[in-house]
Short mmCIF file of C-alpha atoms in Angstrom, two decimals:
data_model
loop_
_atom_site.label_atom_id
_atom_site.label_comp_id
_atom_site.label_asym_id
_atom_site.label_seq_id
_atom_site.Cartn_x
_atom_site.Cartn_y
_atom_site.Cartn_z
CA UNK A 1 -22.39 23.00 27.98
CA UNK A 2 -25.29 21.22 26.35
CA UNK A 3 -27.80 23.34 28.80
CA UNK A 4 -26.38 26.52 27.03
CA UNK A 5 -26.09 25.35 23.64
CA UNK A 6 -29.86 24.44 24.04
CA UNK A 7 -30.86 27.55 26.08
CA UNK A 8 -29.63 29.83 23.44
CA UNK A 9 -31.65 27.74 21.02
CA UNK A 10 -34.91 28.14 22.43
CA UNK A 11 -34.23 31.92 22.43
CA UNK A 12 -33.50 31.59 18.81
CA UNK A 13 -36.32 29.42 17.96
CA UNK A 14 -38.50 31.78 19.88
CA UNK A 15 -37.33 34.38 17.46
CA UNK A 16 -37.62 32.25 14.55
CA UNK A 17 -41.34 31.80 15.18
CA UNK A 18 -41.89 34.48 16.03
CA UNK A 19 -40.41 36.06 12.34
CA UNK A 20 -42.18 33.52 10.43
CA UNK A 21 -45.23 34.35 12.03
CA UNK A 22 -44.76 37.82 10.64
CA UNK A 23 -43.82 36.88 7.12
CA UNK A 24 -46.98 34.37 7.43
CA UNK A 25 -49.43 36.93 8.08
CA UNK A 26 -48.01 39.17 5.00
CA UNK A 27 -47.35 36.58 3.01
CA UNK A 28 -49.19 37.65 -0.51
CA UNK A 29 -47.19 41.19 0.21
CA UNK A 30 -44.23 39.48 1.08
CA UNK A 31 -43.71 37.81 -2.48
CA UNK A 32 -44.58 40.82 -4.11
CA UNK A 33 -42.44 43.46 -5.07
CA UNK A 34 -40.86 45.47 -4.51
CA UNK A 35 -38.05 44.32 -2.15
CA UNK A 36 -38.41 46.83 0.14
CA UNK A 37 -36.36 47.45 3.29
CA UNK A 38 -38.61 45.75 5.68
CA UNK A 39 -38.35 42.84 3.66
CA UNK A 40 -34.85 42.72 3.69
CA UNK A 41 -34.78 42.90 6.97
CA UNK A 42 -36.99 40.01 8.00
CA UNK A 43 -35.06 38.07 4.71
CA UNK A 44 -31.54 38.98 7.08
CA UNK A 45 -33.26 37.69 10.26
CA UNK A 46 -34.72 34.36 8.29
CA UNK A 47 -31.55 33.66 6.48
CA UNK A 48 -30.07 33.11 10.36
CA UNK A 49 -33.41 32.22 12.22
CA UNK A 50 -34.95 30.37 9.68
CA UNK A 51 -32.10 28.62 7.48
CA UNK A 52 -29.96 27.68 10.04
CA UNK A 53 -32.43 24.59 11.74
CA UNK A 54 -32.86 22.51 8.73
CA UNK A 55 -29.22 22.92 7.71
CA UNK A 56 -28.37 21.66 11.15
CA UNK A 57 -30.88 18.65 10.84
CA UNK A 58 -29.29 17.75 7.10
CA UNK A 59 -25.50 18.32 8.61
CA UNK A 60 -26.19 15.66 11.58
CA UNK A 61 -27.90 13.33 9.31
CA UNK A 62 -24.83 13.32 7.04
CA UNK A 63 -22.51 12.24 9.86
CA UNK A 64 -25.45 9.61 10.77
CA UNK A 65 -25.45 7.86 6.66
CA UNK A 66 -21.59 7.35 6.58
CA UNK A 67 -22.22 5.44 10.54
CA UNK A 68 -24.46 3.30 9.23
CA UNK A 69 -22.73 2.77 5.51
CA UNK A 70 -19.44 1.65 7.62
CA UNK A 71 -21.69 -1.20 9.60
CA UNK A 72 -22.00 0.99 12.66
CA UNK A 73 -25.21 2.23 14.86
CA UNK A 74 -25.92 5.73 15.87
CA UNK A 75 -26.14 5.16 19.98
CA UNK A 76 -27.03 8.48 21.09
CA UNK A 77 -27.73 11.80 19.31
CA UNK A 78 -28.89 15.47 19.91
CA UNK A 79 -30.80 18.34 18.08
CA UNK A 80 -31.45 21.77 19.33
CA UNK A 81 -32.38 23.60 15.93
CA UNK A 82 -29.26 25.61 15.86
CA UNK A 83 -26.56 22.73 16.94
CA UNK A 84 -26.61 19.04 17.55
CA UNK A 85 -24.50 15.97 17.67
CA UNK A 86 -24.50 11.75 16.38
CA UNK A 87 -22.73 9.53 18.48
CA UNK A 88 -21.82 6.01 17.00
CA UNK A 89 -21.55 2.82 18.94
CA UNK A 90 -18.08 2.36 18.35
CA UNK A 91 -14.56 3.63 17.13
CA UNK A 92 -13.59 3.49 13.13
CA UNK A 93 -10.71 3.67 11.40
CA UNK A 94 -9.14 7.26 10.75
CA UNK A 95 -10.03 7.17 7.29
CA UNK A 96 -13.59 6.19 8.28
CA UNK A 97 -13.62 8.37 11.27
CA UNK A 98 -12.52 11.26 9.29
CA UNK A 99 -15.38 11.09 6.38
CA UNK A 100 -17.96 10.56 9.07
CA UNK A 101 -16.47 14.04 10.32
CA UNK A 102 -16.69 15.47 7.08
CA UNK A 103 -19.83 14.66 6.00
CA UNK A 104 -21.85 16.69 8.38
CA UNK A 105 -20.51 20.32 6.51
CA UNK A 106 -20.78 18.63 2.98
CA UNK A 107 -24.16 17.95 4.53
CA UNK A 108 -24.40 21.47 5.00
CA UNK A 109 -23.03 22.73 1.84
CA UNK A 110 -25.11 20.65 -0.03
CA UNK A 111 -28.16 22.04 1.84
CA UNK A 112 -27.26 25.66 1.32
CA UNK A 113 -26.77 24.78 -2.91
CA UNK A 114 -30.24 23.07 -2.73
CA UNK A 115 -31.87 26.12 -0.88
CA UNK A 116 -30.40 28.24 -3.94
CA UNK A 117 -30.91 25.97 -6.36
CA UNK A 118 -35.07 26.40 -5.20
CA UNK A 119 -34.99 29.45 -4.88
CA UNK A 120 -32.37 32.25 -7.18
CA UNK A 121 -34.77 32.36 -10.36
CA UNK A 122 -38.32 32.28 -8.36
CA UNK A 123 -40.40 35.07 -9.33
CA UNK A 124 -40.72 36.82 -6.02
CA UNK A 125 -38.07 39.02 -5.13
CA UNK A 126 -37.86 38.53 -1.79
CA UNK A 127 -37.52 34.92 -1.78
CA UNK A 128 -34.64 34.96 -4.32
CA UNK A 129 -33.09 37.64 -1.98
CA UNK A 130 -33.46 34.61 0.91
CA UNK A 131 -31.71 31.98 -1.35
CA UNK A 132 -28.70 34.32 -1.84
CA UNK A 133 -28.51 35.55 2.00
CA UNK A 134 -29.28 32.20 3.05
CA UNK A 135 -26.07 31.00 0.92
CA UNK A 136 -23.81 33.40 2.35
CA UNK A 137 -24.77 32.65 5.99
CA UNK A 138 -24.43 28.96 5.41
CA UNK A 139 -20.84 28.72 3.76
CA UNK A 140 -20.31 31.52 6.36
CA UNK A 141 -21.35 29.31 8.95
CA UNK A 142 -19.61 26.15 7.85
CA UNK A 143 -16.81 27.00 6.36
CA UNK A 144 -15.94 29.90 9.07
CA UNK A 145 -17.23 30.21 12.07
CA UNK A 146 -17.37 26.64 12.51
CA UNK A 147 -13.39 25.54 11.61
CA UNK A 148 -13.06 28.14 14.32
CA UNK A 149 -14.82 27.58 17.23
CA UNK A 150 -13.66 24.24 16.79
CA UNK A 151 -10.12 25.72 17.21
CA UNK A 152 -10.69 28.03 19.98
CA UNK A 153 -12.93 25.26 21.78
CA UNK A 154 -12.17 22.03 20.62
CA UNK A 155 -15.49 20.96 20.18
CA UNK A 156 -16.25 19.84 16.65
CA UNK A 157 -16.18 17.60 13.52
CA UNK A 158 -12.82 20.01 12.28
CA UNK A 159 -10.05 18.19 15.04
CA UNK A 160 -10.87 15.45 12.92
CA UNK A 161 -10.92 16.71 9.72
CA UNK A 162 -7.31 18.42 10.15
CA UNK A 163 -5.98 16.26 12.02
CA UNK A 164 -2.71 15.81 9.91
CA UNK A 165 -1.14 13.23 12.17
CA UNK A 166 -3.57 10.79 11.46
CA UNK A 167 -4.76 11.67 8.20
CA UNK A 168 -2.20 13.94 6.42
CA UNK A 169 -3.39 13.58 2.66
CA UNK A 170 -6.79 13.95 3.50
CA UNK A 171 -6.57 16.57 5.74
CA UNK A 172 -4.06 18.23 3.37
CA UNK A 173 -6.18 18.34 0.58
CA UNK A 174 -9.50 19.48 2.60
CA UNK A 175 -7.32 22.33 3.37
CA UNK A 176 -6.58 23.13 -0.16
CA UNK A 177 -9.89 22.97 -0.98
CA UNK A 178 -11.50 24.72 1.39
CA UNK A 179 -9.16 28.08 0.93
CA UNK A 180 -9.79 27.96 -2.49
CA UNK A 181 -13.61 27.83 -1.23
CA UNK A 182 -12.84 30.68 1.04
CA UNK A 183 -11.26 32.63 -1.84
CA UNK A 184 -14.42 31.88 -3.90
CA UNK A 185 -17.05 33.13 -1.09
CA UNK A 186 -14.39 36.33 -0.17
CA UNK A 187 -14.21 37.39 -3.72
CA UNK A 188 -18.64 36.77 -4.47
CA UNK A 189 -18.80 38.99 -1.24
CA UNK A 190 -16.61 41.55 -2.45
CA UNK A 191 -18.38 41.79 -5.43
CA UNK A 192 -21.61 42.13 -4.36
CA UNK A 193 -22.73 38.97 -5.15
CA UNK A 194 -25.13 38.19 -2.75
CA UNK A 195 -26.70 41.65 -2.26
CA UNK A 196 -30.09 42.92 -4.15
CA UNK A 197 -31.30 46.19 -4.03
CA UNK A 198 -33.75 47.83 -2.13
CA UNK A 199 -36.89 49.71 -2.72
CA UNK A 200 -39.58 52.22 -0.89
CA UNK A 201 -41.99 51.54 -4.21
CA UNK A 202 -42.73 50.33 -7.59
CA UNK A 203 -42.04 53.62 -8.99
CA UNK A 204 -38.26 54.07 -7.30
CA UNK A 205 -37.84 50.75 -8.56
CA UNK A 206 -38.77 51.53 -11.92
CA UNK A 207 -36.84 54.63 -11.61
CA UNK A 208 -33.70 52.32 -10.20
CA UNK A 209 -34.10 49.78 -13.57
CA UNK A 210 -33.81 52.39 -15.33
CA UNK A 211 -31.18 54.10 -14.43
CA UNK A 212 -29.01 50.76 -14.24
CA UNK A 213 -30.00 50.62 -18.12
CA UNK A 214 -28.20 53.90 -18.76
CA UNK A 215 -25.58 53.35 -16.76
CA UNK A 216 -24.86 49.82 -18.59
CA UNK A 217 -25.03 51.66 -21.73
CA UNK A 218 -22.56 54.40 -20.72
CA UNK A 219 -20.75 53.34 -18.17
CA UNK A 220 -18.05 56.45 -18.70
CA UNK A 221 -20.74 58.94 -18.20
CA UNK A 222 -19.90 60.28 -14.34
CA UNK A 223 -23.26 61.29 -13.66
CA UNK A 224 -24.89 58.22 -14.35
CA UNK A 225 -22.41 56.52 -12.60
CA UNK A 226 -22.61 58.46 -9.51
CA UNK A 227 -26.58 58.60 -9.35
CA UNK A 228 -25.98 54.84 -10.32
CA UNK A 229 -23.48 54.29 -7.02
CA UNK A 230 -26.09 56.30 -5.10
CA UNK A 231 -28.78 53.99 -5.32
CA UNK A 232 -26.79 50.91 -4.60
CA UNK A 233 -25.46 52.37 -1.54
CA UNK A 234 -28.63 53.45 -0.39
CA UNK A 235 -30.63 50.35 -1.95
CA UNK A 236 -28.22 48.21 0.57
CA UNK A 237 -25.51 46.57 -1.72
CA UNK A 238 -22.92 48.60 -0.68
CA UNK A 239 -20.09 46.29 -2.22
CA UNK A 240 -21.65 46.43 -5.68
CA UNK A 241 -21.82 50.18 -5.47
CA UNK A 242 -17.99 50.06 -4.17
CA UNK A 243 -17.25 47.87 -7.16
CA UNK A 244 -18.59 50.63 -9.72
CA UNK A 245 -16.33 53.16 -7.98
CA UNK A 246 -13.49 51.48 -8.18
CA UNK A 247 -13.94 51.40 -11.80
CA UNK A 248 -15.11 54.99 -11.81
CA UNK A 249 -12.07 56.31 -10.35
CA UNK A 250 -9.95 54.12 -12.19
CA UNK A 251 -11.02 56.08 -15.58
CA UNK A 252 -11.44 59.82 -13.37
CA UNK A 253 -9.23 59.63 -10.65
CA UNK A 254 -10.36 63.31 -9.96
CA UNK A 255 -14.32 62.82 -9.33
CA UNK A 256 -14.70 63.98 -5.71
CA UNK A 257 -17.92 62.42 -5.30
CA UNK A 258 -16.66 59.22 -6.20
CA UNK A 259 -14.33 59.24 -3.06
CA UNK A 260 -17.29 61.28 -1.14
CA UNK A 261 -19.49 57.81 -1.72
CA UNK A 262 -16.42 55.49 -1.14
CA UNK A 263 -16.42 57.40 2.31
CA UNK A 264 -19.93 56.92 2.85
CA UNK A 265 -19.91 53.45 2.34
CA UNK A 266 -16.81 52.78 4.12
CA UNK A 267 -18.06 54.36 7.20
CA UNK A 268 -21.63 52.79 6.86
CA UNK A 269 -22.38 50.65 10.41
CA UNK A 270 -18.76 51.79 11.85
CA UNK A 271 -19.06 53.32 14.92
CA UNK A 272 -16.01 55.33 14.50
CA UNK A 273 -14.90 56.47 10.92
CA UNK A 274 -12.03 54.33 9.52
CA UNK A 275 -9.03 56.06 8.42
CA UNK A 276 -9.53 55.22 4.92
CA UNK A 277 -12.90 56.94 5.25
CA UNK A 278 -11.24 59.54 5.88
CA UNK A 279 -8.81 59.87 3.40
CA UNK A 280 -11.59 59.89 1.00
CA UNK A 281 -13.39 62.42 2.43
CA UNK A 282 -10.01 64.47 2.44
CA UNK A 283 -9.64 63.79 -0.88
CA UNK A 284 -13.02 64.81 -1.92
CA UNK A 285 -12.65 67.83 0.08
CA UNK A 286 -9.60 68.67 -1.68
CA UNK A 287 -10.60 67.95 -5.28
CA UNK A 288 -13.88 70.05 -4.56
CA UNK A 289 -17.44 68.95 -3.88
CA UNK A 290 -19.93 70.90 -6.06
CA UNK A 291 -23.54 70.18 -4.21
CA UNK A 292 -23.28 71.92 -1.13
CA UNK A 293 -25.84 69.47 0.34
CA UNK A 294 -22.03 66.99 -0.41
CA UNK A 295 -19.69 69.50 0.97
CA UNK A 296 -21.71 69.52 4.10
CA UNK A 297 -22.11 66.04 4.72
CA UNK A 298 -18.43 65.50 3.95
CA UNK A 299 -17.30 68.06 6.56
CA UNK A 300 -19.86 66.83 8.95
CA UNK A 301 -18.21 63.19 8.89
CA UNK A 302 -14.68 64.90 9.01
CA UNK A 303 -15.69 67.24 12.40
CA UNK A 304 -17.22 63.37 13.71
CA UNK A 305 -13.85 62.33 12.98
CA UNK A 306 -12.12 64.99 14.81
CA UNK A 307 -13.82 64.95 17.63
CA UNK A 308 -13.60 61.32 18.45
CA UNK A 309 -10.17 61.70 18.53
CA UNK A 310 -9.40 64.99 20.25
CA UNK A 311 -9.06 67.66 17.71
CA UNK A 312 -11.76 70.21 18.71
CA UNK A 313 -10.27 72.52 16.95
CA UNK A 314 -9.83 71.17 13.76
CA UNK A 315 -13.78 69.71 13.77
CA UNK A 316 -14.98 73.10 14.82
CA UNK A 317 -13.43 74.42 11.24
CA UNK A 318 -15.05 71.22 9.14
CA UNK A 319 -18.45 71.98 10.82
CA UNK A 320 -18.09 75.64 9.92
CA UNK A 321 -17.52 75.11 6.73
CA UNK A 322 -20.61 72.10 6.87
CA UNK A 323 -22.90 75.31 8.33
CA UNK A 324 -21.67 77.83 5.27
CA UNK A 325 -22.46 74.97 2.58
CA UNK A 326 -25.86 73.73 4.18
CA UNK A 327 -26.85 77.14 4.57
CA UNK A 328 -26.50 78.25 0.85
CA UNK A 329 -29.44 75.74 0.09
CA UNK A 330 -32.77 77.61 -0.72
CA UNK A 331 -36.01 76.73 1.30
CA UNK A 332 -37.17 74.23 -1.09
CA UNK A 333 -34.18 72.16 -1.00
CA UNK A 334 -33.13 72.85 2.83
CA UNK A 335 -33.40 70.01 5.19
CA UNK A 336 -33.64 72.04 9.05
CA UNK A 337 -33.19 69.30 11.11
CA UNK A 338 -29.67 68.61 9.44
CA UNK A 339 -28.66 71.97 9.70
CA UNK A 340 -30.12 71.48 13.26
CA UNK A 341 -27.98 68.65 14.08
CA UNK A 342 -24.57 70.53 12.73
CA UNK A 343 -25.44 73.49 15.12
CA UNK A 344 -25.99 70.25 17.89
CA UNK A 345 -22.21 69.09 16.97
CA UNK A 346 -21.06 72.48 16.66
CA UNK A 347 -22.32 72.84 20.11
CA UNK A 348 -20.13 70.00 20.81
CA UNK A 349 -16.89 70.81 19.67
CA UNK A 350 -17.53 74.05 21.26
CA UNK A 351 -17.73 72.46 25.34
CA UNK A 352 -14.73 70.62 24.10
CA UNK A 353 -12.77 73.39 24.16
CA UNK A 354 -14.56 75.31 26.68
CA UNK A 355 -15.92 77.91 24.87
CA UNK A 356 -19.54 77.54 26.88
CA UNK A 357 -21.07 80.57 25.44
CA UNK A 358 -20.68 79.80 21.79
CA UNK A 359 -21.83 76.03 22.97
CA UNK A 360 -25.09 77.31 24.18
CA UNK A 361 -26.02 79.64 21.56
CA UNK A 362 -25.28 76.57 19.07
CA UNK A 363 -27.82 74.91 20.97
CA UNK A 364 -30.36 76.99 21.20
CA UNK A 365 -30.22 77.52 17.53
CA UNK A 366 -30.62 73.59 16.75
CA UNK A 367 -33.62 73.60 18.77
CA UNK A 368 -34.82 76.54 16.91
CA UNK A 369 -33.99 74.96 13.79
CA UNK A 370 -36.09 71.43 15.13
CA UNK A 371 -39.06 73.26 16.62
CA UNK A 372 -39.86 75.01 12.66
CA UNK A 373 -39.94 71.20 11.50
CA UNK A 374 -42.52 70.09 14.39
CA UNK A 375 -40.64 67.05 15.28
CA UNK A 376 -40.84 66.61 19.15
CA UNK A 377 -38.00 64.02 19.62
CA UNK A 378 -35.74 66.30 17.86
CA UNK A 379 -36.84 68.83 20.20
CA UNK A 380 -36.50 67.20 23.05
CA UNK A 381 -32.95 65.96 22.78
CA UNK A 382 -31.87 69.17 21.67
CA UNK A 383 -33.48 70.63 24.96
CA UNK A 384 -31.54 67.89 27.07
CA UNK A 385 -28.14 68.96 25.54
CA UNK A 386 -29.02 72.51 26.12
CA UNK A 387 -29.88 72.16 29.69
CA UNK A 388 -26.30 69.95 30.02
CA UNK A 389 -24.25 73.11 28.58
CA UNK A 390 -25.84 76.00 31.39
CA UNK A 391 -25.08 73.91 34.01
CA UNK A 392 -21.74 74.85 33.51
CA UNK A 393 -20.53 76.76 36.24
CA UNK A 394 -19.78 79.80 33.43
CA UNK A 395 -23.05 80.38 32.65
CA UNK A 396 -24.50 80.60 35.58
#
């Protein structure tokens, strides 16, 4: 076990180094804003990679000071960056043996508040974004993922610490405590607490301050609020933009775009779109999208839907109706390559119900569409797909 446990630590110190090699060589740009999406990226990675090591190194020190506080020597002990272990020269009492246990994830906890402490009013950006990811993955870390693979493997300071035989109002209480801590992190997390958002310049983040000062001035104005939702969502703090919709449709329960973005966000990262995803984009749908550029995209995620789960049919009528919107836009505010990928979908629900003609003309108009925007690995998927649909026997 220990050969694995350090294995998979030298990959991830490998990767740490290798990260805060990058962030090294940038590091005037780094601190500067804006917090762009590259940053956040490396920030995600580091709050992991980077926080993780001396959090372990505190935690195993704080099961080492109790040892030594109780009279005791530590014997034998372990570090790998991203795990370790203190072994004592001897057995304690329960009540000794069970603060010893504890004291690595207070150790822990009180590394993660120190980190924030340092870090959630410095001037850059970017490292305030690492004090508030870095807090998430640490509580995550010890107050989630390790209670449970301590349960699923037995291997861990938390047998002791709930072990309610030995220790019942000890263990009892941690256990109050720590769901009220869990309630705590759930709800800052659901809120959007720990997010920041993102942007490509100075000027889009002007443009983003801004618009956050109108929208705290008028919250009840819809369009402020949706342009305001927009630029969360796409900024990367997805649960502060779903906060401000819930409020939104709590005052308008009829603003289609409101459910359009809950969709979006819902079905951000998911592989397959969630049912409640789709209800929103139903509901949208139904209450009436005005932007066709909205009307597409909702139909689009609707045919996704519907072809995932069988109903060729049904998605062939959603991307139909994605075409007719999309295709209202004039030149200027056009976008061919999504129009090209509808056509590629299209294409797709067509072969699923073996209607190989109308598949291949779909695909030969997406890679019409992709060759008047010049981009070559648009072109040359497109041209894959096409060369899939005549090999069918009924166009041959």
């Amino acid at each position: 076990m220990e050969l694995i446990f350090y294995g998979l630590s030298l990959l991830y110190a490998f990767q740490a180094a290798q990260l805060a090699q990058r962030i090294w060589r940038d590091w005037s740009g780094f601190r500067q804003t804006p917090l762009t999406r590259q940053k956040m990226a490396w920030v995600e990675q580091g709050a992991f990679l980077l926080a993780i090591p001396p959090s372990v190194f505190v935690h195993e020190l704080f099961h080492a000071i109790p040892i030594w506080l109780f009279g005791g020597r530590v014997v034998n002990c372990g570090y790998g960056f991203y795990w370790g272990y203190v072994q004592p020269d001897r057995f304690f009492p329960v009540a000794q043996e069970w603060i010893i246990s504890l004291g690595g994830t207070l150790g822990s906890l009180l590394f993660a508040a120190v980190l924030f402490g340092l870090l959630y009013r410095n001037q850059s950006q970017s490292l305030r974004y690492f004090g508030y990811r870095s807090l998430r993955t640490l509580l995550f870390y010890s107050l989630i993922y390790y209670p449970l693979f301590t349960a699923f493997t037995f291997i861990g300071d938390w047998r002791t610490i709930y072990a309610f035989g030995s220790t019942p109002w000890l263990s009892g209480g941690t256990a109050v405590a720590h769901l009220a801590t869990l309630l705590l992190f759930w709800q800052a997390n659901q809120r959007g607490w720990f997010e920041m958002v993102g942007h490509k310049n100075q000027s889009e983040a002007a443009a983003f301050e801004q618009l956050a000062a109108e929208w705290r001035l008028n919250p009840q104005n819809p369009t402020t609020t949706l342009n305001y939702v927009d630029a969360l969502r796409r900024g990367g703090a997805p649960q502060q933009a779903k906060r401000v919709l819930t409020q939104a449709i709590a005052q308008n329960p009829n603003l289609a775009e409101a459910y359009l973005q809950l969709a979006l966000i819902q079905s951000s990262g998911k592989r397959n779109l969630p049912k409640t995803a789709v209800n929103n984009l139903d509901k949208a749908v139904q209450l009436g999208l005005e932007a066709p550029r909205q009307r597409a995209v909702a139909h689009q995620l609707l045919s996704q839907y519907h072809l995932d789960v069988g109903q060729g049919q049904v998605a062939l009528r959603h991307l139909d109706e994605a075409i007719a919107a999309i295709t209202t836009l004039n030149a200027a505010n056009s976008d061919p390559l999504h129009k090209a990928q509808l056509y590629h979908l299209r294409s797709l629900a067509h072969q699923r119900q073996r209607q190989h003609e109308r598949a291949r003309q779909d695909a030969e108009q997406a890679i019409r569409l992709a060759e008047a925007t010049g981009n070559e690995q648009a072109i040359a998927h497109y041209q894959r797909e096409l060369e899939i649909v005549k090999r069918h026997p009924d166009l041959r």
